[in-house]
PDB file of C-alpha atoms in Angstrom:
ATOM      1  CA  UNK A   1       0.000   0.000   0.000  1.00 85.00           C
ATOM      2  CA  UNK A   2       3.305   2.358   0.741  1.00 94.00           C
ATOM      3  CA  UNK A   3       6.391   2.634   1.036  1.00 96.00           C
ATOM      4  CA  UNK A   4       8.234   5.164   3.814  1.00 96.00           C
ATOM      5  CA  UNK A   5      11.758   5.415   3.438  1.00 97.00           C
ATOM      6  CA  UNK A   6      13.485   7.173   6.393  1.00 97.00           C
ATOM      7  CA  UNK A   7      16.905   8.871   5.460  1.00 96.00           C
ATOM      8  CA  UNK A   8      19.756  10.306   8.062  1.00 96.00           C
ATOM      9  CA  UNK A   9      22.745  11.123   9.450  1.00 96.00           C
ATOM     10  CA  UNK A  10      24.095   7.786  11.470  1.00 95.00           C
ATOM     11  CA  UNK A  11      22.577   7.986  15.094  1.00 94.00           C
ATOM     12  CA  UNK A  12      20.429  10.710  14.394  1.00 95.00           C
ATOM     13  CA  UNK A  13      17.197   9.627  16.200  1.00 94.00           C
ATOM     14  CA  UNK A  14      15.722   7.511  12.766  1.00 95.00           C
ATOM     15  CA  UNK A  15      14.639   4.567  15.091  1.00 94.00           C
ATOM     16  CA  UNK A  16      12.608   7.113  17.424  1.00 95.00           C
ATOM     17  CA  UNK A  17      10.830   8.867  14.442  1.00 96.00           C
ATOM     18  CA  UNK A  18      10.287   5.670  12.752  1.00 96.00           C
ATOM     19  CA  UNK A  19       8.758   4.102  16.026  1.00 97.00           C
ATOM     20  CA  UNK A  20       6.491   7.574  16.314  1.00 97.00           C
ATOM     21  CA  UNK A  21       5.760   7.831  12.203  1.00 97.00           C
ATOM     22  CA  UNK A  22       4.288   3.901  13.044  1.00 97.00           C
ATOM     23  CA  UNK A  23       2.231   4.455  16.502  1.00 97.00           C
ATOM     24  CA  UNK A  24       0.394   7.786  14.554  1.00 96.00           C
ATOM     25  CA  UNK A  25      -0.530   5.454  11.424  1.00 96.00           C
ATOM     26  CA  UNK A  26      -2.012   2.308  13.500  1.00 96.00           C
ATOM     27  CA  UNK A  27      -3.525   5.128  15.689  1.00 95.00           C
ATOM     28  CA  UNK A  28      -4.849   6.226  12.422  1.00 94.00           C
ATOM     29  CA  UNK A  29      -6.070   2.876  11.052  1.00 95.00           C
ATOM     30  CA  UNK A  30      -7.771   1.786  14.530  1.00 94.00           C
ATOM     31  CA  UNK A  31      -9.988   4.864  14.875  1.00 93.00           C
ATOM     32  CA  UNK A  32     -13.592   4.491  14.260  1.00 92.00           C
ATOM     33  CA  UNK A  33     -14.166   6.959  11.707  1.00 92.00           C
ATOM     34  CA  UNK A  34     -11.257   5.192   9.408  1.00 91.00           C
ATOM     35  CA  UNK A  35     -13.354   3.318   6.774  1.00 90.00           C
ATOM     36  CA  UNK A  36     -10.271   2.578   4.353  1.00 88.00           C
ATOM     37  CA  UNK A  37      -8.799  -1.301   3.658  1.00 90.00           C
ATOM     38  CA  UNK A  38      -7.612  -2.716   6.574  1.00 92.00           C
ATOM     39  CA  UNK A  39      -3.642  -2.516   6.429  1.00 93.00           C
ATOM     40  CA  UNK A  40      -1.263  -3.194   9.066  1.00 95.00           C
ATOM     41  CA  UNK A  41       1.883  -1.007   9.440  1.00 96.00           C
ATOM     42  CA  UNK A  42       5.673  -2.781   9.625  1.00 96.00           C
ATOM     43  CA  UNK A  43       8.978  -1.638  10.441  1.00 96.00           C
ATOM     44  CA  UNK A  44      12.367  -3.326   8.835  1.00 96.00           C
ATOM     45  CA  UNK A  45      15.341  -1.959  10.209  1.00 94.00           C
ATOM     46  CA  UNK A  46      19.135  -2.974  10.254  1.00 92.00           C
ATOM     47  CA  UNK A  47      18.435  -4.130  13.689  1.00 90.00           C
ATOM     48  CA  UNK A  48      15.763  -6.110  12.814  1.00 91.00           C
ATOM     49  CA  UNK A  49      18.545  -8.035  10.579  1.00 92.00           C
ATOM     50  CA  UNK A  50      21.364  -8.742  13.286  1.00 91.00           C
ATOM     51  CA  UNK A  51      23.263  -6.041  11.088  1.00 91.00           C
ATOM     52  CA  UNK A  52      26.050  -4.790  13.010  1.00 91.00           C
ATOM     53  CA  UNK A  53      27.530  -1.678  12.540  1.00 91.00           C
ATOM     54  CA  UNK A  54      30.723  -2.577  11.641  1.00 91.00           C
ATOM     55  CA  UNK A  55      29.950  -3.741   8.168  1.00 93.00           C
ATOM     56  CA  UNK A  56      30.134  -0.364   6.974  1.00 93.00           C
ATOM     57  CA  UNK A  57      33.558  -0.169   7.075  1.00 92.00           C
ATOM     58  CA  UNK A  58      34.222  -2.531   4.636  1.00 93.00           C
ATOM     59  CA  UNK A  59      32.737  -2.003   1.307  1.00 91.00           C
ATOM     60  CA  UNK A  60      31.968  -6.000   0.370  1.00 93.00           C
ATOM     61  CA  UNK A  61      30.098  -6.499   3.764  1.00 94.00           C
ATOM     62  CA  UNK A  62      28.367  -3.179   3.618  1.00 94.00           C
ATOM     63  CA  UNK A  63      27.123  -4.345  -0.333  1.00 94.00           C
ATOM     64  CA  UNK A  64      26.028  -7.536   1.500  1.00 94.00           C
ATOM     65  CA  UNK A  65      24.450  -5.773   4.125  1.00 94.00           C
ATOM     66  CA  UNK A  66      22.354  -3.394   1.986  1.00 94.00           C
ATOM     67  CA  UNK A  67      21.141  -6.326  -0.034  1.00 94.00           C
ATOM     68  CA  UNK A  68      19.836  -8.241   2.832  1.00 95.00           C
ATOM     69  CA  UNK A  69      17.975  -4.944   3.565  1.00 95.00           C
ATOM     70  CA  UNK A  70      16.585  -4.643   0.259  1.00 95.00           C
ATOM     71  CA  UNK A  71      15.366  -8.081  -0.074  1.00 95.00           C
ATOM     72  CA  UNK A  72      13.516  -8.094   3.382  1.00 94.00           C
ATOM     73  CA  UNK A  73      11.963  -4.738   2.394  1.00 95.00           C
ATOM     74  CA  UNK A  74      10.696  -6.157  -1.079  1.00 94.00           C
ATOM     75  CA  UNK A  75       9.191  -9.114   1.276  1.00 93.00           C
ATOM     76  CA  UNK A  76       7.748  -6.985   3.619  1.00 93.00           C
ATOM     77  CA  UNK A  77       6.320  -4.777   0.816  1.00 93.00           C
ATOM     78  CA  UNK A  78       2.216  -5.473  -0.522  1.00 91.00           C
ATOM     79  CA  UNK A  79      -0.875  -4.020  -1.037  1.00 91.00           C
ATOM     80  CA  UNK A  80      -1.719  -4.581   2.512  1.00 93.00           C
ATOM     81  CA  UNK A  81       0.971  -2.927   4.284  1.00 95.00           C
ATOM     82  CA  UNK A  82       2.238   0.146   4.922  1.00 96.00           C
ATOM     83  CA  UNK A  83       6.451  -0.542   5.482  1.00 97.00           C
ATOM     84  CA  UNK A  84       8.891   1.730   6.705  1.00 97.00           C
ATOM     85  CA  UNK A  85      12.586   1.748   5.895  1.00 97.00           C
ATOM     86  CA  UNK A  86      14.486   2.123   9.188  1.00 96.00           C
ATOM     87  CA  UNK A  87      18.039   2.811   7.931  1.00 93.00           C
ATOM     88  CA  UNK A  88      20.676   5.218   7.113  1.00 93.00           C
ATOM     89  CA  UNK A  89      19.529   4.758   3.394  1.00 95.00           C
ATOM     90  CA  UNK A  90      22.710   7.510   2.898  1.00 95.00           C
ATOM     91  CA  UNK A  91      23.202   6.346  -0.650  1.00 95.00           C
ATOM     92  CA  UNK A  92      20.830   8.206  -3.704  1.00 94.00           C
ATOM     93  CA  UNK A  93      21.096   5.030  -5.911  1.00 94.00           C
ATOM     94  CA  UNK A  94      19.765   2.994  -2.828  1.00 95.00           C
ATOM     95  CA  UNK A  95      16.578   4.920  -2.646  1.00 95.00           C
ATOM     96  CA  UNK A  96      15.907   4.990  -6.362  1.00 95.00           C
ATOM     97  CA  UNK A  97      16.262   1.261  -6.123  1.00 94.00           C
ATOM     98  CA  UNK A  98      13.610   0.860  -3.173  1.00 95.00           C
ATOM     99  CA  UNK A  99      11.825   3.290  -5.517  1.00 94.00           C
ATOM    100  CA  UNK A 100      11.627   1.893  -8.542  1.00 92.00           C
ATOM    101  CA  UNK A 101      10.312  -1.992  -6.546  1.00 92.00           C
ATOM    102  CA  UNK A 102       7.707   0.487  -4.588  1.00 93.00           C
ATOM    103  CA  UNK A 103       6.581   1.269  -8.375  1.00 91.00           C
ATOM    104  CA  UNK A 104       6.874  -2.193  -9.745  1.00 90.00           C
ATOM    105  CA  UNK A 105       4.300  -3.248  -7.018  1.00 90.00           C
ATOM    106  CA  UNK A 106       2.121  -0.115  -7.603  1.00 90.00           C
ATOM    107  CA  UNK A 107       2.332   1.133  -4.141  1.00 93.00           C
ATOM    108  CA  UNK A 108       2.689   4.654  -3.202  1.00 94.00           C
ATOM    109  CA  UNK A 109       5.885   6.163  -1.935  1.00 95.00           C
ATOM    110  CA  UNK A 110       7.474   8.897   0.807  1.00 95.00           C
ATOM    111  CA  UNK A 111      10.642  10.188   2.059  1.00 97.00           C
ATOM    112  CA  UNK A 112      11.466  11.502   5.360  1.00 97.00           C
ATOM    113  CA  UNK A 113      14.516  12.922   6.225  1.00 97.00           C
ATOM    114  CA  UNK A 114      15.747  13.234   9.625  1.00 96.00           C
ATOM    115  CA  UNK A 115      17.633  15.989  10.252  1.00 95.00           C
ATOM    116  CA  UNK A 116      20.524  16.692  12.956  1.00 95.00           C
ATOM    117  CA  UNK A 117      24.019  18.127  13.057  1.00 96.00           C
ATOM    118  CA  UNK A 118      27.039  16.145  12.932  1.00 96.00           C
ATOM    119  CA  UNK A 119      28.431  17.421  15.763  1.00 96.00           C
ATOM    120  CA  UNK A 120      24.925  16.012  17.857  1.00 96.00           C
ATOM    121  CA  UNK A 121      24.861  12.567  15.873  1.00 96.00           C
ATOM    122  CA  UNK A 122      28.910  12.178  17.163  1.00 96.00           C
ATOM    123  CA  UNK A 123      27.007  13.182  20.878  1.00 95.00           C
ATOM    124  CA  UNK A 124      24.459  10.774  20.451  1.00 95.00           C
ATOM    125  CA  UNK A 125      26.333   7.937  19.368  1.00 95.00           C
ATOM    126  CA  UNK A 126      28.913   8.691  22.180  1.00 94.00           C
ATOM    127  CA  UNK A 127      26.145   8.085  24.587  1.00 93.00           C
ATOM    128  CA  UNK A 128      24.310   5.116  23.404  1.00 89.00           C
ATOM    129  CA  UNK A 129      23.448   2.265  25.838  1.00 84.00           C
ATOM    130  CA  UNK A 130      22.216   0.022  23.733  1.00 82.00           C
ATOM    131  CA  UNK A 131      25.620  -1.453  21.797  1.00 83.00           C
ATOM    132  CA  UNK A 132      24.578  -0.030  18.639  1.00 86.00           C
ATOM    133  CA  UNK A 133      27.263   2.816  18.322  1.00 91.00           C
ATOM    134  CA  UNK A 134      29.248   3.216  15.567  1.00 94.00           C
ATOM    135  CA  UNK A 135      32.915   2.798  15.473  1.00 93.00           C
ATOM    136  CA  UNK A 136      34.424   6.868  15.596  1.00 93.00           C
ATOM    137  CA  UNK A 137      36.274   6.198  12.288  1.00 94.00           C
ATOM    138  CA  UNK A 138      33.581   4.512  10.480  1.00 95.00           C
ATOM    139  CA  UNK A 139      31.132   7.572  12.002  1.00 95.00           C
ATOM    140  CA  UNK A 140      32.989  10.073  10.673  1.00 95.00           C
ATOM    141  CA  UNK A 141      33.203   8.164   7.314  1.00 95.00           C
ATOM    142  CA  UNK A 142      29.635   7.821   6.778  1.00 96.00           C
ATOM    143  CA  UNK A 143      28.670  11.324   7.557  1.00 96.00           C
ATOM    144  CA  UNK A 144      31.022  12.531   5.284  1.00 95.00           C
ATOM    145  CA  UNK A 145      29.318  10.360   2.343  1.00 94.00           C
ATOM    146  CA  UNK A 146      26.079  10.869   2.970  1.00 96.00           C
ATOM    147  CA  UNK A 147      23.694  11.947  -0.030  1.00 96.00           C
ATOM    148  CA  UNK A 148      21.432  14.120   1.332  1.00 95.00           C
ATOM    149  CA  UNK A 149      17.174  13.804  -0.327  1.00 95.00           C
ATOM    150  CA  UNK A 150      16.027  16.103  -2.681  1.00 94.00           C
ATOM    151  CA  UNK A 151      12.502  16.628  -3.295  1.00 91.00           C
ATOM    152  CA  UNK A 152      13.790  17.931  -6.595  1.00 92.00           C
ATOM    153  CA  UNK A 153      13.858  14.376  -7.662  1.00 92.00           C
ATOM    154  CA  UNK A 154      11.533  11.663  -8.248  1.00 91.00           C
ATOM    155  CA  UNK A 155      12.696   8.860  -6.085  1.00 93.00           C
ATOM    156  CA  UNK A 156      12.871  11.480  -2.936  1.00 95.00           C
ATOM    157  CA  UNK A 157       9.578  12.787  -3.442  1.00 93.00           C
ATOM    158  CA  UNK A 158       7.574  13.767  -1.326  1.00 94.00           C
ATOM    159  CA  UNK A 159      10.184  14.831   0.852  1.00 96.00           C
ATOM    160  CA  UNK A 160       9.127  15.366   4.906  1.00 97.00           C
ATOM    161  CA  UNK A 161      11.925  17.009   6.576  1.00 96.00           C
ATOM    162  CA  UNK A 162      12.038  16.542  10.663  1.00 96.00           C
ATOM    163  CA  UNK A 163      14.450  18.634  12.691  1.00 95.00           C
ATOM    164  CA  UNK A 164      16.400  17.327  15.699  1.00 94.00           C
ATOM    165  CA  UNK A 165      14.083  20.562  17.427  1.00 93.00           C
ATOM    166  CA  UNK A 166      10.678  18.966  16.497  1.00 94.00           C
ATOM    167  CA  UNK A 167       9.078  17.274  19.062  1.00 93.00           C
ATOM    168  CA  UNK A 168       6.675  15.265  16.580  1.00 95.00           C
ATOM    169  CA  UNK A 169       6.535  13.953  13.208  1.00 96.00           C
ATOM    170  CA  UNK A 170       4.242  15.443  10.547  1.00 95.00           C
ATOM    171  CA  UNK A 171       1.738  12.572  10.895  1.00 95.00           C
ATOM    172  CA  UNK A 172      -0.787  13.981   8.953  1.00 95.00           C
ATOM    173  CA  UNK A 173       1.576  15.499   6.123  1.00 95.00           C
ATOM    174  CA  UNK A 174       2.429  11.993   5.630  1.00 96.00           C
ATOM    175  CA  UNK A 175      -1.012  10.146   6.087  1.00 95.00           C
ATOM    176  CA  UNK A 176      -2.317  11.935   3.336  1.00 94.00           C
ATOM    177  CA  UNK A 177       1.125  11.132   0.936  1.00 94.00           C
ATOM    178  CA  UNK A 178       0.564   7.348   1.415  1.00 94.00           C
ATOM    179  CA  UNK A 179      -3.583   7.245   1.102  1.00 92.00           C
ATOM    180  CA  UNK A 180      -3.994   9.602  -1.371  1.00 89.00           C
ATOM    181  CA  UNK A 181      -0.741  10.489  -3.183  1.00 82.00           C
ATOM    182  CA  UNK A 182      -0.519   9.618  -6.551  1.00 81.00           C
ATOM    183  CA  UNK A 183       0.260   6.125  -6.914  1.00 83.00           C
ATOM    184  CA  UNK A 184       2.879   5.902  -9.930  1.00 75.00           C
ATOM    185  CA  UNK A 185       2.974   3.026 -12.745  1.00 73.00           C
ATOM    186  CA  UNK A 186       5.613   0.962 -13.344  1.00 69.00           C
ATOM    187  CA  UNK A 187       8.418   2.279 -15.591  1.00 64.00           C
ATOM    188  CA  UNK A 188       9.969   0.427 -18.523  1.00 57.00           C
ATOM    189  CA  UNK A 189      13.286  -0.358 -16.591  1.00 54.00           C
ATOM    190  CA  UNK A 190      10.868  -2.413 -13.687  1.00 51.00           C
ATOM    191  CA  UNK A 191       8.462  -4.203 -15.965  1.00 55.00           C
ATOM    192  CA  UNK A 192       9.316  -8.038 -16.122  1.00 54.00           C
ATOM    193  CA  UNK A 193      10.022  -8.877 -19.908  1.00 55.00           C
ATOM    194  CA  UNK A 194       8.110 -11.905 -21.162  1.00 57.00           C
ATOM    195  CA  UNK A 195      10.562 -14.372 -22.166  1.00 64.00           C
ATOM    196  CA  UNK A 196       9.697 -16.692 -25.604  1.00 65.00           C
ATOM    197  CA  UNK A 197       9.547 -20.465 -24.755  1.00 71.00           C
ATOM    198  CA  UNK A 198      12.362 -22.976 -24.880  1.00 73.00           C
ATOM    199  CA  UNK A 199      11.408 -24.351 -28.332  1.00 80.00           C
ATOM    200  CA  UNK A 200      10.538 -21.299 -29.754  1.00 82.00           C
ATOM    201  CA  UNK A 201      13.689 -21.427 -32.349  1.00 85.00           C
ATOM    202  CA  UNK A 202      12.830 -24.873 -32.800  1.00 87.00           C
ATOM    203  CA  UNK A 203       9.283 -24.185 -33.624  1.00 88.00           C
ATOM    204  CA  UNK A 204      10.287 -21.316 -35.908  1.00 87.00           C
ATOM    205  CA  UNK A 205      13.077 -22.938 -38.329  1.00 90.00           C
ATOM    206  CA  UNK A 206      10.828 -25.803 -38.677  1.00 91.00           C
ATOM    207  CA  UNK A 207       7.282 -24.282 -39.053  1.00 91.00           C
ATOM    208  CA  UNK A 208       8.812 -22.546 -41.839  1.00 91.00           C
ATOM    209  CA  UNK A 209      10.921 -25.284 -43.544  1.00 93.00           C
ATOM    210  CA  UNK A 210       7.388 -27.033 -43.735  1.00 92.00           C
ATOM    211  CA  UNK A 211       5.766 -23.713 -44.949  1.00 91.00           C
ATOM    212  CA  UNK A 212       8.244 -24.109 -48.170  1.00 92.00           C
ATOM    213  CA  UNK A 213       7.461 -27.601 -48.620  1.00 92.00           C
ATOM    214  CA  UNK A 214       4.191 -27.093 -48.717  1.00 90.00           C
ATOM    215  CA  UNK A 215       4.468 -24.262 -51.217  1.00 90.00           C
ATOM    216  CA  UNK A 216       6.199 -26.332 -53.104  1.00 90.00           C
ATOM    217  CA  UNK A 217       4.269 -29.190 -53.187  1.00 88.00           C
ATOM    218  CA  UNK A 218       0.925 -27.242 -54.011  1.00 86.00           C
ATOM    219  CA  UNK A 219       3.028 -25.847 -56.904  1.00 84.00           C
ATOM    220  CA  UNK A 220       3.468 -29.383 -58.516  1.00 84.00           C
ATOM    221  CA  UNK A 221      -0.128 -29.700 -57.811  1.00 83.00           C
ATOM    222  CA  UNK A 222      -2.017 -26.702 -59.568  1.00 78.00           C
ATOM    223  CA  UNK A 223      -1.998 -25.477 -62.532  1.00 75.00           C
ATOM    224  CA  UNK A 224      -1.769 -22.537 -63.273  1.00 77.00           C
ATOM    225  CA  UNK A 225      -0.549 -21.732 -60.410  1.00 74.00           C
ATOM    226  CA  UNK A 226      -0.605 -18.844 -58.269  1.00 79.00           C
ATOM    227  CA  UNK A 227      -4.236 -17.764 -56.314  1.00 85.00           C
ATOM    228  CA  UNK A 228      -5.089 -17.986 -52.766  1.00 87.00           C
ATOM    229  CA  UNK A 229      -4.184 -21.393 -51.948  1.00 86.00           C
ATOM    230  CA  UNK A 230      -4.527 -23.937 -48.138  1.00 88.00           C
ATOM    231  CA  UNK A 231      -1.178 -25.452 -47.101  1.00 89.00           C
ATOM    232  CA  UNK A 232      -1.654 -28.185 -44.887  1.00 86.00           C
ATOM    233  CA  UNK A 233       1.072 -28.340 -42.901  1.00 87.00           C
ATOM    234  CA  UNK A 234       0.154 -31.433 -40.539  1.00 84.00           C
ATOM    235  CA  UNK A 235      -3.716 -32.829 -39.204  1.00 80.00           C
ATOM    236  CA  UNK A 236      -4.099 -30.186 -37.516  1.00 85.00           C
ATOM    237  CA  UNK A 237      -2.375 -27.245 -38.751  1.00 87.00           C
ATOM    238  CA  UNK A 238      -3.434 -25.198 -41.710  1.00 89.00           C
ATOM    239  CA  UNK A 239      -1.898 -22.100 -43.223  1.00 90.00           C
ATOM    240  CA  UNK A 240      -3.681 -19.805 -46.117  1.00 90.00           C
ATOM    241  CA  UNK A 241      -1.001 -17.747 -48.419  1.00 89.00           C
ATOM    242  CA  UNK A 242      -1.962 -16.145 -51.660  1.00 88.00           C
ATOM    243  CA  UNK A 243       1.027 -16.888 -53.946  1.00 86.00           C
ATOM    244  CA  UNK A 244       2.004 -14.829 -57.403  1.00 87.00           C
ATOM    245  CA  UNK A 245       0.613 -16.111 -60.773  1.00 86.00           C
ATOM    246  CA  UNK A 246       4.092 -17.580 -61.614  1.00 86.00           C
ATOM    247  CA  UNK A 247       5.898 -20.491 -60.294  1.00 86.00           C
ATOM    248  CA  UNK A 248       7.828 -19.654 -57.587  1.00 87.00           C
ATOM    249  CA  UNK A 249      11.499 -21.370 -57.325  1.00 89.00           C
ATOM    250  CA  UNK A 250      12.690 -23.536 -54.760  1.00 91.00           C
ATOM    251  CA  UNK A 251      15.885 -21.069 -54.026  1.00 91.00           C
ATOM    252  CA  UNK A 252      13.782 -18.051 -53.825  1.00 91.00           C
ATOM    253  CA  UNK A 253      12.041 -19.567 -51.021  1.00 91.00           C
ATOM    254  CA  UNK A 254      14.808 -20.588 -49.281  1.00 92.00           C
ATOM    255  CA  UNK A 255      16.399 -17.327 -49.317  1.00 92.00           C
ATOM    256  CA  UNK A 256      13.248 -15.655 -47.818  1.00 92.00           C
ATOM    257  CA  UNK A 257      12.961 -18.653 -45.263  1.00 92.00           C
ATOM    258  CA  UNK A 258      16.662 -17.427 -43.790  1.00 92.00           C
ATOM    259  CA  UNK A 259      15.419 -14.031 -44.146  1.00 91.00           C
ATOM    260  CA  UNK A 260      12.349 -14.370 -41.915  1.00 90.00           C
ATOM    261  CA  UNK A 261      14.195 -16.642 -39.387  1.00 89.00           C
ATOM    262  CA  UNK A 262      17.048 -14.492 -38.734  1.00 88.00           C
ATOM    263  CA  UNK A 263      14.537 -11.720 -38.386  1.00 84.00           C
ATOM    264  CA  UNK A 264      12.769 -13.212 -35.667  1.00 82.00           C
ATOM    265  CA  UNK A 265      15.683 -15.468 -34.085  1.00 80.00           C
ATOM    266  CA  UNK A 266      17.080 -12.063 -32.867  1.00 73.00           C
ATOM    267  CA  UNK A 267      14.065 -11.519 -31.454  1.00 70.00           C
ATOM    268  CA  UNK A 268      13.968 -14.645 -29.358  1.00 71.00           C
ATOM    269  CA  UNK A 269      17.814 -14.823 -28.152  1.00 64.00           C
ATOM    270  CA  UNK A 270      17.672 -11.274 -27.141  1.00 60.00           C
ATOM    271  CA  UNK A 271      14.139 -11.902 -25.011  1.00 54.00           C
ATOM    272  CA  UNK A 272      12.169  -9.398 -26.862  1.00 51.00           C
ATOM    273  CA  UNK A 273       9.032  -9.389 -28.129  1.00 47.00           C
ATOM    274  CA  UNK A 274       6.680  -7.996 -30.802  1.00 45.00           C
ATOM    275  CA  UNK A 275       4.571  -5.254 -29.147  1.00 42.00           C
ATOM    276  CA  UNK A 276       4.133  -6.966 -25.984  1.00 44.00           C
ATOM    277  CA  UNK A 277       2.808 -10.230 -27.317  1.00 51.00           C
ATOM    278  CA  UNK A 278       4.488 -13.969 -26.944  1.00 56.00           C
ATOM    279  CA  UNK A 279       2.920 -16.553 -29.156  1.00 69.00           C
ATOM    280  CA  UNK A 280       5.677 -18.666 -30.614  1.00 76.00           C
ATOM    281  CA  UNK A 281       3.084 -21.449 -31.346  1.00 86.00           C
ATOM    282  CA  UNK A 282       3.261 -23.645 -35.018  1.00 88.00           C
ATOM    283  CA  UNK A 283       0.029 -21.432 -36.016  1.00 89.00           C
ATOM    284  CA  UNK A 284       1.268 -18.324 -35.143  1.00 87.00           C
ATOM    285  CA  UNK A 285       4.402 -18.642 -37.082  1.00 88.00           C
ATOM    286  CA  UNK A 286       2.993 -20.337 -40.611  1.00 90.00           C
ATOM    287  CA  UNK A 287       0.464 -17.291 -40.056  1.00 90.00           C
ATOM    288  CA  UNK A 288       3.885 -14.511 -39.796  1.00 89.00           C
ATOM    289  CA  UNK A 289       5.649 -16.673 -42.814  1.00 90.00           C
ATOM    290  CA  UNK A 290       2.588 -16.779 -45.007  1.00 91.00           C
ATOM    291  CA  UNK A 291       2.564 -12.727 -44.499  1.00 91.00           C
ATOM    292  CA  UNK A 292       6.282 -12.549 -44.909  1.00 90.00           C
ATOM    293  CA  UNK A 293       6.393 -13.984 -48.077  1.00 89.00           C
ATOM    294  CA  UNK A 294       3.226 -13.023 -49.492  1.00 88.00           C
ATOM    295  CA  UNK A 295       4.668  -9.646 -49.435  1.00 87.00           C
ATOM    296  CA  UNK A 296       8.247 -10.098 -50.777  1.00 88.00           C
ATOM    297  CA  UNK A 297       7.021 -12.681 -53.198  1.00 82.00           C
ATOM    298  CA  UNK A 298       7.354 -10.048 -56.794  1.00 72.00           C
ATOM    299  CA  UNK A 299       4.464 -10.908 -58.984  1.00 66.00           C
TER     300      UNK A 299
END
């Protein structure tokens, strides 16, 4: 249903805004005069993974780290639920990636970015009692590379800022982004590509071999030739082509047979597909090679 991704400074109070942004939303959901779908409201956090802090010192582990993230969030993520992100989330290309499977899913998406000083998040994580502080070095570090939201950009948008001075969260500022924001389609770059089937290359070369065979055969048959004609290809499969009042050679057929499987082998091997359609069936093919030659075939 959506998607909140919360964005800060290491040890900047995410956690506590998280935990508030979720009691205002079930608060929300539980009151009387709500008459919405019922949706339940879940928090995935670094903590929630055993991630320890020390991973982001070492690029491989960090990689690791942020994947294990990712794939719990795209779990966690449905129609259902409304999830919130409960992580640094410091990296731009991160977000647009928790962006773009918010899209693919069709739910709708928000941003808030918690905002405190460096000097306070060193403070803060100084004084931690709950063994989640950050190494100094690996602090430092991370501060420095932060990539700060933009609600200039799509992925980042709508953008709730919350100040280490605010008491509260903007509960209904966000309430109203994630029931009745615009929820946005899925882009070309997140759309699943239908594949062809296994024997689709099979099915092609030898759909069309047949095709010629026939053509050839019906040839021999009627005289004169040329005139909307019925190849029958097997028992069950049929084709219609209307050929050229002339005989039509063996080789010329051939070389328009290669032509039209080449075409469409690329097509296959490179898993695309012909305005969104897959049908790589014995029928569909005679049906593209009857067209295929019927216009190359010269009178």
């Amino acid at each position: 249903m959506a998607l909140i991704t919360v964005s800060g400074f290491p040890s900047s109070g995410k956690s506590k805004r998280a935990h508030q942004i979720k009691v205002h939303l079930e608060s929300r959901l539980q009151d009387p005069s709500y008459s919405g779908p019922k949706l339940k409201v879940a928090i995935v956090s670094d903590d929630d993974l055993n991630i320890d802090r020390s991973v982001y010192g070492d690029g491989r582990l960090e990689k690791s780290a942020r994947a294990a993230l990712f794939t719990a969030m795209q779990r966690r993520m449905g129609q259902d639920t409304i999830l919130i992100v409960d992580a640094m989330n410091y990296i731009k290309g991160f977000r647009y990636q928790m962006y773009c499977a918010a899209r693919e899913i069709k739910v709708r998406v928000c941003t808030v970015y918690i905002l405190a000083t460096p000097d306070l998040c060193k403070e803060w994580n100084t004084s931690r009692e709950d063994g989640m502080q950050y190494p100094s070095d690996i602090l430092g570090n991370l501060l420095h590379r932060y990539e700060e939201p933009s609600s200039m950009v799509r992925w980042d948008s709508p953008l709730f800022t919350i100040s280490w001075m605010d008491e509260d969260v903007p509960a209904d500022n966000i309430w109203k982004a994630i029931t009745e924001g615009t929820v946005k389609p899925p882009n070309a770059g997140t759309q699943a590509i239908p594949k062809a089937p296994t024997d689709a290359l099979r099915t092609l070369e030898n759909t069309a071999t047949s095709m010629v065979a026939a053509i050839m055969a019906e040839q021999a048959a009627s005289q004169p030739p040329g005139g909307p004609v019925t190849l029958s290809l097997s028992d069950t499969l049929k084709s219609h082509i209307t050929l050229p009042p002339r005989n039509v050679a063996l080789s010329e057929l051939q070389r328009l047979k290669r032509q039209f499987v080449t075409v469409h082998k690329k097509a296959i091997t490179l898993g695309t597909i012909e305005k969104g359609q897959v049908d790589w069936s014995e029928e569909s093919v005679a049906e593209k090679f009857a067209t295929y030659v019927e216009g190359n075939l010269k009178p």
